[in-house]
XYZ file of C-alpha atoms in Angstrom:
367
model
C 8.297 4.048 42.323
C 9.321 0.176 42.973
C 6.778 -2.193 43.443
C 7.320 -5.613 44.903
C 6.050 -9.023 43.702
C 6.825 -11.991 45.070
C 6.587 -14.820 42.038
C 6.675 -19.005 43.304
C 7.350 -21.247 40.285
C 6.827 -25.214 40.222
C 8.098 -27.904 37.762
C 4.936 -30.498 38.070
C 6.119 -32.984 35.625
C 8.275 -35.980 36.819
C 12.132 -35.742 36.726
C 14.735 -38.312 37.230
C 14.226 -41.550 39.588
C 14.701 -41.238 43.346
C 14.217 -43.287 46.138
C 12.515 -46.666 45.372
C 11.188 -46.225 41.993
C 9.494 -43.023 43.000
C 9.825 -39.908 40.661
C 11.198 -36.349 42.215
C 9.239 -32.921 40.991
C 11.593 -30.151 41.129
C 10.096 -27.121 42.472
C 11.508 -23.514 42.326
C 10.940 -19.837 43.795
C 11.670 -16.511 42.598
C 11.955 -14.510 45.969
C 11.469 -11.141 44.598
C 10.855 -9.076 41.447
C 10.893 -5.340 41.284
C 9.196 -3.821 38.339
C 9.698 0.164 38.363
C 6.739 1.716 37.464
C 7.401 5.936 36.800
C 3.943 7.079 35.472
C 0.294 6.437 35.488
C 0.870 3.541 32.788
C -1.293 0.592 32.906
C 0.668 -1.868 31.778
C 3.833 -3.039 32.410
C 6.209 -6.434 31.433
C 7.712 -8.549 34.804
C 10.896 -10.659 32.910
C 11.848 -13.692 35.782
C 14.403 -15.871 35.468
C 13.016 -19.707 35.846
C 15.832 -21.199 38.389
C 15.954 -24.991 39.501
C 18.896 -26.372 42.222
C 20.474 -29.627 40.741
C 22.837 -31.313 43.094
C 23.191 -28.125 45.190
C 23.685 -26.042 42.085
C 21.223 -23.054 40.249
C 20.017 -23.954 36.836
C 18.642 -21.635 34.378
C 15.598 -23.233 32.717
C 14.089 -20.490 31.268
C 13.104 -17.330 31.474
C 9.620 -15.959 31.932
C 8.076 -12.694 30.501
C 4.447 -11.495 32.103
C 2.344 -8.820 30.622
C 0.423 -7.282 33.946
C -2.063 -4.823 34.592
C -2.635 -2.451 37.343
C -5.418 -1.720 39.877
C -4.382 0.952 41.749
C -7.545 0.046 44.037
C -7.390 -3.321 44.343
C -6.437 -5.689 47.515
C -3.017 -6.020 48.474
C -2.653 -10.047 47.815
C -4.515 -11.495 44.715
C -4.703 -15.297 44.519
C -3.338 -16.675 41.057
C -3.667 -20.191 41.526
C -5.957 -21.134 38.292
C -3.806 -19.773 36.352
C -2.764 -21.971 32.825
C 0.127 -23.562 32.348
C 3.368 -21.578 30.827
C 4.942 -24.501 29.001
C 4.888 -27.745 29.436
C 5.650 -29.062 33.249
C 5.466 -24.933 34.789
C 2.689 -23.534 36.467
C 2.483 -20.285 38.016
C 1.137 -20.644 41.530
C 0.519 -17.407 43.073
C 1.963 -13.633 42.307
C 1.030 -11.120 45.046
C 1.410 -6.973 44.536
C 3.069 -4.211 46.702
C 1.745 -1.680 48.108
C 0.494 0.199 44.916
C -2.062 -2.346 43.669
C -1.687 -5.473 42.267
C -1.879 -6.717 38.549
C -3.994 -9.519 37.220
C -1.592 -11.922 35.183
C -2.979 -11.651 31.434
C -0.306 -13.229 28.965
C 2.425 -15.442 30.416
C 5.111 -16.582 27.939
C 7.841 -18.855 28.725
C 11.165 -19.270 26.789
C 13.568 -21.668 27.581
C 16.849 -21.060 27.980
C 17.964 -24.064 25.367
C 15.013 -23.897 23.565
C 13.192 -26.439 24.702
C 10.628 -27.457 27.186
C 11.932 -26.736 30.657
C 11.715 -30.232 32.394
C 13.958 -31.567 29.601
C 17.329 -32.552 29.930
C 19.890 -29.521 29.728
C 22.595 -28.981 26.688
C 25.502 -28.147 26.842
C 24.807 -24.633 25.343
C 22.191 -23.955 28.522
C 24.499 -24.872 30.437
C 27.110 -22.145 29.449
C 24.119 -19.651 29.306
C 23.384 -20.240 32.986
C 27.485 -20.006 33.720
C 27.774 -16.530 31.488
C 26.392 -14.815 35.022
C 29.436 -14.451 36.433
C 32.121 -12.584 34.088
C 36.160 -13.021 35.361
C 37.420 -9.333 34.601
C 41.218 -11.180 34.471
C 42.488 -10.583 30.686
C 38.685 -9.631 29.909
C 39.071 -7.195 27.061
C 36.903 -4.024 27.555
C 36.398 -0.804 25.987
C 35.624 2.473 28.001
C 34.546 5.072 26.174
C 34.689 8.702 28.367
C 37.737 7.069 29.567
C 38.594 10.886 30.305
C 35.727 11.894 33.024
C 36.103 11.411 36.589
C 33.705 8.352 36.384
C 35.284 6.459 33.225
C 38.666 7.472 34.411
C 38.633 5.820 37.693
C 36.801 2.895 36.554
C 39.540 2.104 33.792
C 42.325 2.076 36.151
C 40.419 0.042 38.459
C 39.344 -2.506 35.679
C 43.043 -2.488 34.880
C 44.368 -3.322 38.567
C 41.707 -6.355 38.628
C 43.339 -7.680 35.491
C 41.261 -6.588 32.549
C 42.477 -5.537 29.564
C 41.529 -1.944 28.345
C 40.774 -0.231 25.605
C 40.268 3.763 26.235
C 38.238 6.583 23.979
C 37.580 10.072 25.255
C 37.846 13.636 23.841
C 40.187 15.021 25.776
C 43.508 14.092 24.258
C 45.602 15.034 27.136
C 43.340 13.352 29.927
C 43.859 10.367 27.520
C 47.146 10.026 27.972
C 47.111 10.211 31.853
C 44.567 7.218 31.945
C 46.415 5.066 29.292
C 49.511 6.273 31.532
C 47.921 4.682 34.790
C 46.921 1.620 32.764
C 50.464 0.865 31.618
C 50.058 2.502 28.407
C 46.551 1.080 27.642
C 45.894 1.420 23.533
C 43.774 4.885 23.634
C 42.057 6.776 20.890
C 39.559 10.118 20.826
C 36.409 10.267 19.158
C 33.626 12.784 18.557
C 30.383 11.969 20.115
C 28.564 14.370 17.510
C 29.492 11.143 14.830
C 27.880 8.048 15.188
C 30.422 6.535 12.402
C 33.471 7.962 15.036
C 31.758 5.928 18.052
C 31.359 2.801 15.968
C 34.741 2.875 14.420
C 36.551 2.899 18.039
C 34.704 -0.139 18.614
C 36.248 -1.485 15.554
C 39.523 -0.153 16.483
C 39.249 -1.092 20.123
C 38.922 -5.122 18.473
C 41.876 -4.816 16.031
C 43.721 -3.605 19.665
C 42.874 -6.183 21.781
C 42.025 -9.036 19.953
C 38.310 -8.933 20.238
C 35.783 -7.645 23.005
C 34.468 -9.065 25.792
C 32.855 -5.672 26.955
C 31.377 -1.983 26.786
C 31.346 -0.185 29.116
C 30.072 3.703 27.847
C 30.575 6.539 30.215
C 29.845 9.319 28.461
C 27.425 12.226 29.500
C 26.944 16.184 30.278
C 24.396 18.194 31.491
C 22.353 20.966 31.229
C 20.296 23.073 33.334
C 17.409 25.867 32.729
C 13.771 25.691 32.185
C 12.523 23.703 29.290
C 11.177 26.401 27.252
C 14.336 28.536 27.725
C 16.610 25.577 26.682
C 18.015 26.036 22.885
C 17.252 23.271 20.463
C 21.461 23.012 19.795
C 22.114 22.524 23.367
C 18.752 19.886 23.593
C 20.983 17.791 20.123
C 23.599 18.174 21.691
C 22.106 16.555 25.011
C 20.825 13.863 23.025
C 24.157 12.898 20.972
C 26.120 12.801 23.685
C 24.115 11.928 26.576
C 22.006 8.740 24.187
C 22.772 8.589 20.449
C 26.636 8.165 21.465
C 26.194 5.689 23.789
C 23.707 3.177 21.276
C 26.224 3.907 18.757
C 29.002 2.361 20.482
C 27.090 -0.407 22.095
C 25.118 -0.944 18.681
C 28.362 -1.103 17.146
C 29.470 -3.919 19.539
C 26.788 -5.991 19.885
C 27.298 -8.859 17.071
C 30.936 -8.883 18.101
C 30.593 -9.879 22.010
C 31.125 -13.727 22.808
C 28.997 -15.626 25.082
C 29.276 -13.961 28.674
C 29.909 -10.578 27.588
C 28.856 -7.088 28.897
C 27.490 -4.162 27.223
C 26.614 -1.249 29.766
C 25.906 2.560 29.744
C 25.766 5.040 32.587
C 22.238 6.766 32.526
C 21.554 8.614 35.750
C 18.528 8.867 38.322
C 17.463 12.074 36.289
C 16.023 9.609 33.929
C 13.579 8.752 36.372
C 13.183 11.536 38.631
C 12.744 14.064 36.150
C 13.240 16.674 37.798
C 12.261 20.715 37.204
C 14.737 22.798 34.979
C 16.357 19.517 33.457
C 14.463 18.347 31.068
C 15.847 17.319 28.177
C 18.763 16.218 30.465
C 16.369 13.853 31.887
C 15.163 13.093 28.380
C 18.248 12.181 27.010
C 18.880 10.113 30.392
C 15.888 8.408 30.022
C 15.846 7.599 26.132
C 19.301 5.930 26.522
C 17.782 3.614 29.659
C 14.706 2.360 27.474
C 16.792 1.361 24.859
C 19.082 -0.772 27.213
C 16.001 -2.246 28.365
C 14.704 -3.298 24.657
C 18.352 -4.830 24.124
C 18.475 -6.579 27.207
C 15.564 -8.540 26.166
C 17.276 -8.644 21.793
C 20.952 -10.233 23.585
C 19.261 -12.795 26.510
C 19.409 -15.765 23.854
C 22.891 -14.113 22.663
C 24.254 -14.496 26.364
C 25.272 -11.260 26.761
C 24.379 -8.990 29.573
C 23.072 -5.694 29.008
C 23.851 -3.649 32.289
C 22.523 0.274 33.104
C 24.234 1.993 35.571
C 21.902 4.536 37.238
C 23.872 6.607 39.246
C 22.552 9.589 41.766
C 24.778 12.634 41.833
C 28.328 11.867 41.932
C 31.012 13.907 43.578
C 32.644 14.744 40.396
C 31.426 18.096 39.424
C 30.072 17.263 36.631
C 27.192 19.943 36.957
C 29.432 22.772 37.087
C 30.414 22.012 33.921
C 27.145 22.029 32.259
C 27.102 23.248 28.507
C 24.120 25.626 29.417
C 22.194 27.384 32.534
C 23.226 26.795 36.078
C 22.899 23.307 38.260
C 20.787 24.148 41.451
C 21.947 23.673 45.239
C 22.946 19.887 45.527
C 23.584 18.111 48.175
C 27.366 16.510 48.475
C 27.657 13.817 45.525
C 28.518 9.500 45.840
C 32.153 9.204 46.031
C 33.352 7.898 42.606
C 35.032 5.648 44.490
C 31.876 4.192 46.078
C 30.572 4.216 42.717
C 33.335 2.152 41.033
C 33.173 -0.318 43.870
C 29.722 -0.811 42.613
C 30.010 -1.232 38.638
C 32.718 -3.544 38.944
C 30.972 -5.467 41.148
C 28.042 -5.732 38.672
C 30.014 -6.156 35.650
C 31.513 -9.329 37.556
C 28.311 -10.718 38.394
C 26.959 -10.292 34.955
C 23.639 -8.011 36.805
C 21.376 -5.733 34.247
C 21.027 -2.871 36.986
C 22.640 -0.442 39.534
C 21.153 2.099 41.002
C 20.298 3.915 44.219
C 19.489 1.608 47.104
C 18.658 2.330 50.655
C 20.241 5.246 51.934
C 23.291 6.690 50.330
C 24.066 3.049 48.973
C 24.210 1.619 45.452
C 22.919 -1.722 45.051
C 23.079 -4.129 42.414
C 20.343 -6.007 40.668
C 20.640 -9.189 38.752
């Protein structure tokens, strides 16, 4: 479920001169937060990003983290004017709920983006923080693991045509050489996603091969079908390794090594939050490997390095007919991959922590 909050910002302390000896306060607005909530859970973290126009230009000032609670029952608009202060010269003036119920704010905690109090005077290093959103894929140097898959495949080649530099793992030897083919003999190299020690060794070989990394982008995964109690606990490791432990390993792996402005990003898959009947440690693996991303996003935001999921629906690969147990169900016709790619590359540009299923048969991205 997505709930909406609308979230208005205001810098009260005095800024620089204007006019005749007068002093300008810089005010901001955050027109709209969506916090996913998937269970009956209480509580739940909004993360904003404090933004403030100078000279026609967006600022990062900081970045705001708000521990909420729900009322399922309550009103539909709750006041939060008395709120306290978040740091010096920020006060949050109202936050109103969606249609679920509305939380009461309960711990607000600010953290600048340089380090400092928020109505100082920007650095240099916050201002290359707030630049790292946007990421030039020309001569970026990216790794793809499941380089091999219909997914991974496609989005090599089309990472290559835009002028990116690529680095390609996969287990299928053969398919390997195709893709590296199409990318004009790209450096390629096979792992095992059973080892964690394979998956963090590419990384260090993908670095030795291109001079460093600017990006990760894992898209590994398989399936698995058949009710939960029926499901053998090789095929539910097996899940897990390839589906989570694989992907943390190479992003893990990678982490320390990005510059300022790079990407690491994972496909998960709406399973992870619909949880559906008959795939459940499918779902499980889905939705371990998305919670982690999450807790890193937050670890890399003073690094400068986005932390992107991509949660896909069902593609038009057929990747469920070749599930390593049981039988997919009736689905309906899959996303074009090339939809799909259209997508990722378009978040991975804009440096956004999020795509996933928007209205309709759309993707949309979230920054």
């Amino acid at each position: 479920m997505h709930l909406l909050y609308i979230l208005v910002v205001t810098f009260t302390s005095s800024l620089a001169p204007c006019g005749r000896g007068g002093l300008a306060d810089a005010s901001c607005s955050i027109n709209r937060i969506t916090v996913n909530r998937y269970s009956e859970c209480e509580w739940i973290t909004i993360h904003v990003d404090v933004i403030k126009i100078v000279r026609g230009q967006p600022v990062l000032e900081g970045t705001a983290d708000f521990d909420a609670k729900h009322h399922p029952e309550a009103p539909t608009d709750v006041s939060m004017i008395n709120q306290p202060r978040i740091a010096d010269g920020v006060r949050v003036l109202r936050l109103r709920g969606g249609h679920y119920g509305d939380p009461y704010l309960v711990c607000p905690r600010l953290h600048p983006a340089d380090g400092r109090p928020a109505n100082q005077t920007r650095t240099a290093r916050s201002s290359a923080r707030n630049a790292r959103r946007d990421m030039d894929l020309r001569g970026a140097r990216i790794l793809v693991p499941g380089a091999t898959g219909e997914i991974g495949a496609a989005l090599a080649v089309r990472l290559h045509a835009l002028g990116a530099r690529t680095a390609l793992a996969g287990r299928d030897r053969e398919a390997l050489t195709r893709v590296s083919a199409a990318c004009e003999h790209a450096p390629a190299r096979t792992f095992d996603a059973w080892d964690a020690y394979s998956c963090a060794k590419t990384v260090d070989w993908a670095a030795a091969e291109l001079g460093g990394l600017d990006g990760v982008v894992v898209c590994v995964g398989v399936a698995a079908f058949g009710p939960a109690g029926e499901v053998e606990d090789a095929v539910s490791e097996h899940l897990m390794a390839v589906n989570a432990l694989a992907p943390m390993a190479f992003l893990r792996a990678a982490g320390d090594r990005l510059p300022e402005g790079g990407v690491l990003a994972a496909v998960t898959g709406i399973v992870a939050e619909a949880a559906p009947a008959r795939m459940a440690d499918y779902a499980a693996a889905k939705a371990a490997l998305a919670t982690w991303l999450t807790a890193v996003r937050r670890e890399q935001r003073r690094q400068g390095v986005t932390v992107l999921e991509i949660n896909l629906p069902h593609m038009d690969t057929g990747f469920a007919g070749r599930a390593v147990a049981g039988q997919a169900p009736p689905l309906p016709r899959g996303l074009p991959v090339p939809d799909a790619v259209d997508v990722i590359v378009r978040a991975l540009s804009e440096g956004a922590r999020l795509v996933r299923p928007g209205s309709g048969a759309a993707l949309e991205v979230v920054r």
